């Protein structure tokens, strides 16, 4: 493959305040969540998934998302996104001032049941009124497809199934489809198969890759996706996170590591690496956990030596 074909600009969708924090068992002060979102916006990130409006009994850490949205210092040009599983969630997100929402389906029946308590077909039906209300309110909707390269309950997932669900979300009106390697088992060859299958009917510029780094494949998968023309990537500051309904799943690719890769390839992204490193380390210190970004760890160690 020829690297001269790589995109000149990549949009980074920062999912740390939602995907990164949703699995944390310990309480996190709302002010700390707000400070994280503000710091990420100051660093230049233009899409920040800042919370989710799901059933608080299912994901208690996200219960305070209203307060987070209320406290954010809104920056012009930044989209503050929220995850919404149903109409109730959409109404809460709208009321809280989310500037875009994301609906989330899966390419695995078992994961769909565990994550949102319904089949894939039922989820698509459940999303229809959200799409209608979002259109009426001029709110852009993003669509996630989970388990694109494997499911914690079903194992292998056929790329054709991913393509089918992606198509349904796109036809429903999602402006972008984020392909989620929820448990991070995908390898570049598999990711290529999935992208090939999905782009048989969807344009590549409508796709994003949401890579978890559980098996250390995230950057390799992103590089392959870049070569195939994908130019939107989800990432989580300090590699925070995991999915509550995918046991053992670790966080997304770290935003810092993604930025370092893009810088090395000369691809523009508009984000200040050091500012993201600082924001991520602050949250890691608060949580008392180690930083999952290798780039952050290296830069912070260098800083201590210098
Ligand atoms: C979809 C539901 C709500 C169905 O959950 P359910 O229990 O079937 O819902 P229900 O409609 O039967 O309602 C039960 C109760 O929940 C309430 N309720 C219902 N909806 C809401 C809401 N929006 N906000 C607040 N409350 C809500 C509702 O009002 C009712 O309250 P009660 O009458 O018992 O007092 C539930 O399964 C759920 O919240 N699931 C979300 C799970 C989740 O957040 N998972 C993690 C995010 S997905 C992810 O991380 C993957 C991704 C996106 O990152 C991509 C990847 O990596 O693959």
Tab-separated table of C-alpha atoms and ligand atoms in Angstrom:
chain	number	residue	atom	x	y	z
A	1	UNK	CA	0.000	0.000	0.000
A	2	UNK	CA	1.160	3.502	-0.791
A	3	UNK	CA	1.352	5.948	2.127
A	4	UNK	CA	1.010	8.929	-0.233
A	5	UNK	CA	-2.681	7.944	-0.342
A	6	UNK	CA	-3.133	8.496	3.402
A	7	UNK	CA	-5.616	11.208	4.418
A	8	UNK	CA	-4.127	14.675	4.952
A	9	UNK	CA	-6.369	15.378	7.946
A	10	UNK	CA	-7.816	13.112	10.612
A	11	UNK	CA	-10.740	13.917	12.887
A	12	UNK	CA	-10.207	12.592	16.392
A	13	UNK	CA	-13.348	11.798	18.378
A	14	UNK	CA	-12.381	11.928	22.042
A	15	UNK	CA	-14.407	9.382	24.006
A	16	UNK	CA	-12.484	9.445	27.308
A	17	UNK	CA	-15.058	11.296	29.441
A	18	UNK	CA	-17.699	8.717	28.412
A	19	UNK	CA	-16.149	5.424	27.279
A	20	UNK	CA	-13.089	6.075	29.414
A	21	UNK	CA	-14.883	6.776	32.673
A	22	UNK	CA	-18.089	4.717	32.367
A	23	UNK	CA	-16.467	1.595	33.781
A	24	UNK	CA	-14.773	3.240	36.777
A	25	UNK	CA	-16.218	1.861	39.996
A	26	UNK	CA	-14.927	4.593	42.289
A	27	UNK	CA	-16.861	7.859	42.540
A	28	UNK	CA	-15.494	10.689	40.404
A	29	UNK	CA	-16.450	14.253	41.312
A	30	UNK	CA	-18.528	16.028	38.686
A	31	UNK	CA	-16.074	18.939	38.852
A	32	UNK	CA	-13.251	16.563	37.864
A	33	UNK	CA	-15.244	15.236	34.902
A	34	UNK	CA	-15.997	18.793	33.820
A	35	UNK	CA	-12.345	19.796	34.187
A	36	UNK	CA	-11.372	16.853	31.966
A	37	UNK	CA	-13.815	17.836	29.211
A	38	UNK	CA	-12.690	21.475	29.384
A	39	UNK	CA	-9.006	20.512	29.249
A	40	UNK	CA	-9.605	18.269	26.225
A	41	UNK	CA	-11.434	21.073	24.430
A	42	UNK	CA	-8.587	23.464	25.276
A	43	UNK	CA	-6.179	20.906	23.807
A	44	UNK	CA	-7.942	21.277	20.456
A	45	UNK	CA	-10.236	18.243	20.389
A	46	UNK	CA	-13.328	19.169	18.441
A	47	UNK	CA	-15.643	16.266	19.208
A	48	UNK	CA	-15.789	15.164	22.837
A	49	UNK	CA	-18.162	12.451	24.001
A	50	UNK	CA	-18.846	13.970	27.383
A	51	UNK	CA	-21.351	11.579	28.935
A	52	UNK	CA	-24.191	9.166	28.363
A	53	UNK	CA	-27.906	9.225	29.104
A	54	UNK	CA	-28.473	5.539	29.705
A	55	UNK	CA	-30.309	3.811	32.534
A	56	UNK	CA	-28.269	4.877	35.610
A	57	UNK	CA	-28.858	1.461	37.174
A	58	UNK	CA	-26.963	-0.089	34.270
A	59	UNK	CA	-24.036	2.358	34.238
A	60	UNK	CA	-23.975	4.268	37.539
A	61	UNK	CA	-20.844	6.273	36.694
A	62	UNK	CA	-22.729	8.127	33.943
A	63	UNK	CA	-25.713	8.980	36.192
A	64	UNK	CA	-24.484	12.551	36.640
A	65	UNK	CA	-24.127	13.371	32.950
A	66	UNK	CA	-26.673	16.223	33.211
A	67	UNK	CA	-24.439	17.968	35.735
A	68	UNK	CA	-21.380	17.437	33.551
A	69	UNK	CA	-23.074	18.998	30.525
A	70	UNK	CA	-24.354	21.857	32.694
A	71	UNK	CA	-20.869	22.636	33.976
A	72	UNK	CA	-18.858	22.491	30.760
A	73	UNK	CA	-17.408	25.770	29.556
A	74	UNK	CA	-18.594	25.550	25.970
A	75	UNK	CA	-15.978	26.354	23.384
A	76	UNK	CA	-16.953	27.533	19.908
A	77	UNK	CA	-16.406	24.850	17.281
A	78	UNK	CA	-16.456	21.975	19.770
A	79	UNK	CA	-19.190	19.365	19.645
A	80	UNK	CA	-20.151	17.921	23.038
A	81	UNK	CA	-21.620	14.509	22.253
A	82	UNK	CA	-23.665	12.062	24.319
A	83	UNK	CA	-24.641	8.408	24.063
A	84	UNK	CA	-28.407	7.814	23.923
A	85	UNK	CA	-29.925	4.302	23.885
A	86	UNK	CA	-33.611	5.288	23.627
A	87	UNK	CA	-36.016	8.222	23.495
A	88	UNK	CA	-35.721	8.841	27.209
A	89	UNK	CA	-31.969	9.148	26.801
A	90	UNK	CA	-32.352	11.405	23.779
A	91	UNK	CA	-34.720	13.726	25.644
A	92	UNK	CA	-32.292	13.930	28.561
A	93	UNK	CA	-29.396	14.657	26.174
A	94	UNK	CA	-31.330	17.387	24.386
A	95	UNK	CA	-32.358	18.985	27.667
A	96	UNK	CA	-28.730	18.874	28.852
A	97	UNK	CA	-27.541	20.624	25.690
A	98	UNK	CA	-25.643	17.837	23.942
A	99	UNK	CA	-24.722	19.105	20.491
A	100	UNK	CA	-24.790	15.658	18.956
A	101	UNK	CA	-25.852	12.208	20.079
A	102	UNK	CA	-24.804	8.658	19.346
A	103	UNK	CA	-27.013	5.618	19.104
A	104	UNK	CA	-25.369	2.249	19.591
A	105	UNK	CA	-26.162	-1.084	18.037
A	106	UNK	CA	-24.111	-4.266	17.774
A	107	UNK	CA	-23.215	-6.813	15.127
A	108	UNK	CA	-23.729	-9.533	17.750
A	109	UNK	CA	-27.172	-10.571	19.012
A	110	UNK	CA	-25.810	-11.677	22.385
A	111	UNK	CA	-23.952	-8.396	22.941
A	112	UNK	CA	-27.026	-6.412	21.938
A	113	UNK	CA	-29.079	-8.248	24.585
A	114	UNK	CA	-26.449	-7.787	27.298
A	115	UNK	CA	-25.719	-4.145	26.481
A	116	UNK	CA	-29.120	-2.681	25.651
A	117	UNK	CA	-31.530	-5.454	26.591
A	118	UNK	CA	-32.998	-6.046	23.140
A	119	UNK	CA	-32.252	-7.753	19.836
A	120	UNK	CA	-30.478	-5.965	16.990
A	121	UNK	CA	-33.751	-5.604	15.078
A	122	UNK	CA	-35.517	-4.213	18.169
A	123	UNK	CA	-32.683	-1.738	18.680
A	124	UNK	CA	-33.051	-0.415	15.138
A	125	UNK	CA	-36.794	0.046	15.784
A	126	UNK	CA	-36.051	1.751	19.099
A	127	UNK	CA	-33.703	4.196	17.346
A	128	UNK	CA	-36.295	5.292	14.759
A	129	UNK	CA	-38.065	7.853	16.992
A	130	UNK	CA	-34.670	9.200	18.114
A	131	UNK	CA	-33.727	9.772	14.472
A	132	UNK	CA	-37.020	11.539	13.850
A	133	UNK	CA	-36.721	13.757	16.939
A	134	UNK	CA	-33.065	14.503	16.179
A	135	UNK	CA	-33.932	15.560	12.636
A	136	UNK	CA	-36.646	17.850	13.997
A	137	UNK	CA	-34.193	19.388	16.474
A	138	UNK	CA	-31.285	19.556	14.023
A	139	UNK	CA	-29.113	17.320	16.181
A	140	UNK	CA	-26.612	15.167	14.268
A	141	UNK	CA	-26.664	11.472	15.144
A	142	UNK	CA	-23.679	9.155	15.024
A	143	UNK	CA	-24.124	5.379	14.941
A	144	UNK	CA	-21.942	2.828	16.685
A	145	UNK	CA	-21.691	-0.800	15.683
A	146	UNK	CA	-20.112	-2.862	18.472
A	147	UNK	CA	-18.279	-6.185	18.165
A	148	UNK	CA	-17.065	-5.682	14.603
A	149	UNK	CA	-14.181	-8.108	15.044
A	150	UNK	CA	-15.432	-10.411	17.768
A	151	UNK	CA	-17.938	-10.683	20.588
A	152	UNK	CA	-17.258	-11.630	24.210
A	153	UNK	CA	-20.304	-13.945	24.131
A	154	UNK	CA	-20.523	-15.190	20.513
A	155	UNK	CA	-16.904	-15.184	19.377
A	156	UNK	CA	-16.319	-14.566	15.670
A	157	UNK	CA	-18.583	-12.081	13.889
A	158	UNK	CA	-19.032	-12.174	10.118
A	159	UNK	CA	-17.989	-8.934	8.356
A	160	UNK	CA	-21.251	-9.193	6.367
A	161	UNK	CA	-23.189	-8.815	9.629
A	162	UNK	CA	-21.220	-5.653	10.462
A	163	UNK	CA	-21.963	-4.317	6.983
A	164	UNK	CA	-25.664	-5.084	7.390
A	165	UNK	CA	-26.028	-3.263	10.732
A	166	UNK	CA	-23.875	-0.345	9.505
A	167	UNK	CA	-26.113	-0.002	6.467
A	168	UNK	CA	-29.252	0.035	8.622
A	169	UNK	CA	-27.862	2.791	10.859
A	170	UNK	CA	-26.719	4.799	7.855
A	171	UNK	CA	-30.086	4.397	6.119
A	172	UNK	CA	-31.771	5.522	9.332
A	173	UNK	CA	-29.877	8.825	9.005
A	174	UNK	CA	-26.646	8.521	11.004
A	175	UNK	CA	-24.078	10.931	9.569
A	176	UNK	CA	-21.183	8.671	10.529
A	177	UNK	CA	-20.803	5.009	11.468
A	178	UNK	CA	-18.233	4.202	14.113
A	179	UNK	CA	-17.002	0.622	13.847
A	180	UNK	CA	-16.297	-0.618	17.360
A	181	UNK	CA	-13.736	-3.311	18.030
A	182	UNK	CA	-15.260	-3.579	21.487
A	183	UNK	CA	-12.956	-6.258	22.897
A	184	UNK	CA	-9.899	-5.292	20.868
A	185	UNK	CA	-9.353	-8.737	19.354
A	186	UNK	CA	-9.209	-7.439	15.776
A	187	UNK	CA	-6.000	-7.573	13.772
A	188	UNK	CA	-5.205	-5.461	10.689
A	189	UNK	CA	-6.240	-8.270	8.319
A	190	UNK	CA	-9.628	-8.576	10.048
A	191	UNK	CA	-10.160	-4.829	10.143
A	192	UNK	CA	-9.442	-4.745	6.413
A	193	UNK	CA	-12.071	-7.452	5.815
A	194	UNK	CA	-14.621	-5.485	7.836
A	195	UNK	CA	-13.882	-2.195	6.070
A	196	UNK	CA	-14.000	-3.961	2.693
A	197	UNK	CA	-17.401	-5.428	3.564
A	198	UNK	CA	-18.847	-2.159	4.861
A	199	UNK	CA	-17.528	-0.031	1.994
A	200	UNK	CA	-19.222	-2.261	-0.563
A	201	UNK	CA	-22.278	-0.139	0.154
A	202	UNK	CA	-21.156	2.826	2.322
A	203	UNK	CA	-18.647	5.535	1.383
A	204	UNK	CA	-15.415	5.263	3.357
A	205	UNK	CA	-15.672	8.932	4.368
A	206	UNK	CA	-18.748	8.037	6.452
A	207	UNK	CA	-16.792	5.582	8.600
A	208	UNK	CA	-14.862	5.883	11.833
A	209	UNK	CA	-12.828	3.252	13.654
A	210	UNK	CA	-13.316	2.827	17.410
A	211	UNK	CA	-10.379	0.649	18.392
A	212	UNK	CA	-9.877	-0.822	21.847
A	213	UNK	CA	-6.327	-1.812	22.674
A	214	UNK	CA	-6.944	-4.974	24.714
A	215	UNK	CA	-4.627	-7.098	22.560
A	216	UNK	CA	-2.245	-4.268	21.652
A	217	UNK	CA	-3.505	-4.103	18.066
A	218	UNK	CA	-5.183	-0.702	18.082
A	219	UNK	CA	-2.465	1.380	16.384
A	220	UNK	CA	-1.788	-1.331	13.804
A	221	UNK	CA	-5.519	-1.475	13.065
A	222	UNK	CA	-5.719	2.296	12.778
A	223	UNK	CA	-2.764	2.356	10.398
A	224	UNK	CA	-4.453	-0.228	8.164
A	225	UNK	CA	-7.711	1.725	8.292
A	226	UNK	CA	-5.830	4.916	7.331
A	227	UNK	CA	-4.394	3.096	4.332
A	228	UNK	CA	-7.924	2.101	3.365
A	229	UNK	CA	-9.092	5.720	3.481
A	230	UNK	CA	-10.680	6.006	6.948
A	231	UNK	CA	-10.041	9.465	8.386
A	232	UNK	CA	-12.024	9.496	11.651
A	233	UNK	CA	-10.758	7.706	14.762
A	234	UNK	CA	-12.159	7.443	18.269
A	235	UNK	CA	-9.683	7.491	21.132
A	236	UNK	CA	-9.594	7.930	24.860
A	237	UNK	CA	-7.246	10.198	26.778
A	238	UNK	CA	-4.679	8.135	28.729
A	239	UNK	CA	-6.274	5.010	27.207
A	240	UNK	CA	-8.908	5.145	29.951
A	241	UNK	CA	-11.809	2.777	29.912
A	242	UNK	CA	-13.497	-0.394	28.892
A	243	UNK	CA	-17.048	-1.545	28.312
A	244	UNK	CA	-19.118	-2.671	31.320
A	245	UNK	CA	-20.723	-5.362	29.137
A	246	UNK	CA	-17.467	-6.766	27.740
A	247	UNK	CA	-15.519	-8.322	30.619
A	248	UNK	CA	-11.791	-7.727	30.422
A	249	UNK	CA	-12.063	-5.169	27.607
A	250	UNK	CA	-9.479	-2.466	28.169
A	251	UNK	CA	-9.644	1.128	27.088
A	252	UNK	CA	-9.641	2.630	23.647
A	253	UNK	CA	-6.444	3.462	21.903
A	254	UNK	CA	-4.935	6.345	23.870
A	255	UNK	CA	-5.462	9.743	22.257
A	256	UNK	CA	-1.813	10.579	22.946
A	257	UNK	CA	-0.634	7.446	21.067
A	258	UNK	CA	-2.946	8.184	18.143
A	259	UNK	CA	-1.634	11.753	17.918
A	260	UNK	CA	1.971	10.519	17.972
A	261	UNK	CA	1.221	8.104	15.120
A	262	UNK	CA	-0.471	10.827	13.070
A	263	UNK	CA	2.388	13.271	13.718
A	264	UNK	CA	4.858	10.658	12.504
A	265	UNK	CA	2.866	10.263	9.301
A	266	UNK	CA	2.583	14.029	8.788
A	267	UNK	CA	-1.211	13.884	9.081
A	268	UNK	CA	-2.861	16.984	10.540
A	269	UNK	CA	-5.281	16.693	13.461
A	270	UNK	CA	-5.275	20.057	15.232
A	271	UNK	CA	-4.612	18.721	18.744
A	272	UNK	CA	-1.878	19.739	21.180
A	273	UNK	CA	-0.215	16.507	22.337
A	274	UNK	CA	1.313	17.894	25.540
A	275	UNK	CA	-2.013	19.379	26.634
A	276	UNK	CA	-3.684	15.975	26.206
A	277	UNK	CA	-0.850	14.295	28.136
A	278	UNK	CA	-1.352	16.733	31.021
A	279	UNK	CA	-5.147	16.267	31.039
A	280	UNK	CA	-4.819	12.480	30.993
A	281	UNK	CA	-2.221	12.324	33.737
A	282	UNK	CA	-4.351	14.574	35.959
A	283	UNK	CA	-7.241	12.110	35.643
A	284	UNK	CA	-4.939	9.105	36.220
A	285	UNK	CA	-3.608	10.763	39.388
A	286	UNK	CA	-7.162	11.349	40.600
A	287	UNK	CA	-8.116	7.743	39.897
A	288	UNK	CA	-4.857	6.429	41.350
A	289	UNK	CA	-4.218	4.311	38.277
A	290	UNK	CA	-1.369	4.072	35.829
A	291	UNK	CA	-1.467	5.888	32.517
A	292	UNK	CA	-2.275	3.489	29.627
A	293	UNK	CA	-0.708	5.769	27.022
A	294	UNK	CA	2.838	4.718	26.206
A	295	UNK	CA	3.475	8.114	24.620
A	296	UNK	CA	2.249	9.927	27.745
A	297	UNK	CA	4.392	7.743	29.971
A	298	UNK	CA	7.459	8.348	27.797
A	299	UNK	CA	6.941	12.108	27.623
A	300	UNK	CA	6.271	12.396	31.354
A	301	UNK	CA	9.388	10.342	32.162
A	302	UNK	CA	11.460	12.504	29.796
A	303	UNK	CA	10.094	15.591	31.508
A	304	UNK	CA	11.230	14.262	34.899
A	305	UNK	CA	14.759	13.544	33.544
A	306	UNK	CA	15.053	16.897	31.742
B	1	LIG	C1	-31.156	0.597	26.868
B	1	LIG	C2	-31.577	0.433	28.314
B	1	LIG	C3	-32.049	1.759	28.869
B	1	LIG	C4	-32.700	-0.568	28.357
B	1	LIG	O1	-32.912	-0.979	29.687
B	1	LIG	P1	-34.288	-1.563	30.175
B	1	LIG	O2	-34.109	-1.934	31.614
B	1	LIG	O3	-34.720	-2.619	29.194
B	1	LIG	O4	-35.226	-0.271	30.022
B	1	LIG	P2	-36.763	-0.070	30.222
B	1	LIG	O5	-37.229	0.729	29.077
B	1	LIG	O6	-37.444	-1.390	30.518
B	1	LIG	O7	-36.822	0.829	31.537
B	1	LIG	C5	-36.416	0.337	32.815
B	1	LIG	C6	-36.185	1.523	33.742
B	1	LIG	O8	-35.078	2.270	33.274
B	1	LIG	C7	-35.452	3.619	33.044
B	1	LIG	N1	-34.747	4.118	31.849
B	1	LIG	C8	-34.811	3.593	30.612
B	1	LIG	N2	-34.050	4.310	29.786
B	1	LIG	C9	-33.504	5.295	30.517
B	1	LIG	C10	-32.623	6.357	30.194
B	1	LIG	N3	-32.163	6.533	28.954
B	1	LIG	N4	-32.276	7.206	31.177
B	1	LIG	C11	-32.723	7.023	32.439
B	1	LIG	N5	-33.562	6.025	32.803
B	1	LIG	C12	-33.933	5.173	31.839
B	1	LIG	C13	-36.957	3.579	32.821
B	1	LIG	O9	-37.536	4.830	33.077
B	1	LIG	C14	-37.364	2.519	33.809
B	1	LIG	O10	-37.359	3.081	35.111
B	1	LIG	P3	-38.356	2.528	36.261
B	1	LIG	O11	-39.713	2.664	35.684
B	1	LIG	O12	-37.950	1.085	36.496
B	1	LIG	O13	-38.037	3.432	37.421
B	1	LIG	C15	-30.405	-0.110	29.173
B	1	LIG	O14	-30.087	-1.371	28.685
B	1	LIG	C16	-29.194	0.755	29.137
B	1	LIG	O15	-29.184	1.853	29.689
B	1	LIG	N6	-28.088	0.279	28.492
B	1	LIG	C17	-26.896	1.061	28.303
B	1	LIG	C18	-25.682	0.232	28.596
B	1	LIG	C19	-24.444	1.048	28.347
B	1	LIG	O16	-24.402	2.242	28.587
B	1	LIG	N7	-23.359	0.367	27.901
B	1	LIG	C20	-22.105	1.005	27.659
B	1	LIG	C21	-22.113	1.874	26.471
B	1	LIG	S1	-21.957	1.005	24.923
B	1	LIG	C22	-20.269	0.889	24.695
B	1	LIG	O17	-19.516	1.217	25.553
B	1	LIG	C23	-19.768	0.439	23.347
B	1	LIG	C24	-19.265	1.602	22.479
B	1	LIG	C25	-20.396	2.561	22.133
B	1	LIG	O18	-18.298	2.359	23.177
B	1	LIG	C26	-18.657	1.066	21.174
B	1	LIG	C27	-17.767	-0.162	21.338
B	1	LIG	O19	-16.686	-0.099	21.938
B	1	LIG	O20	-18.192	-1.202	20.843
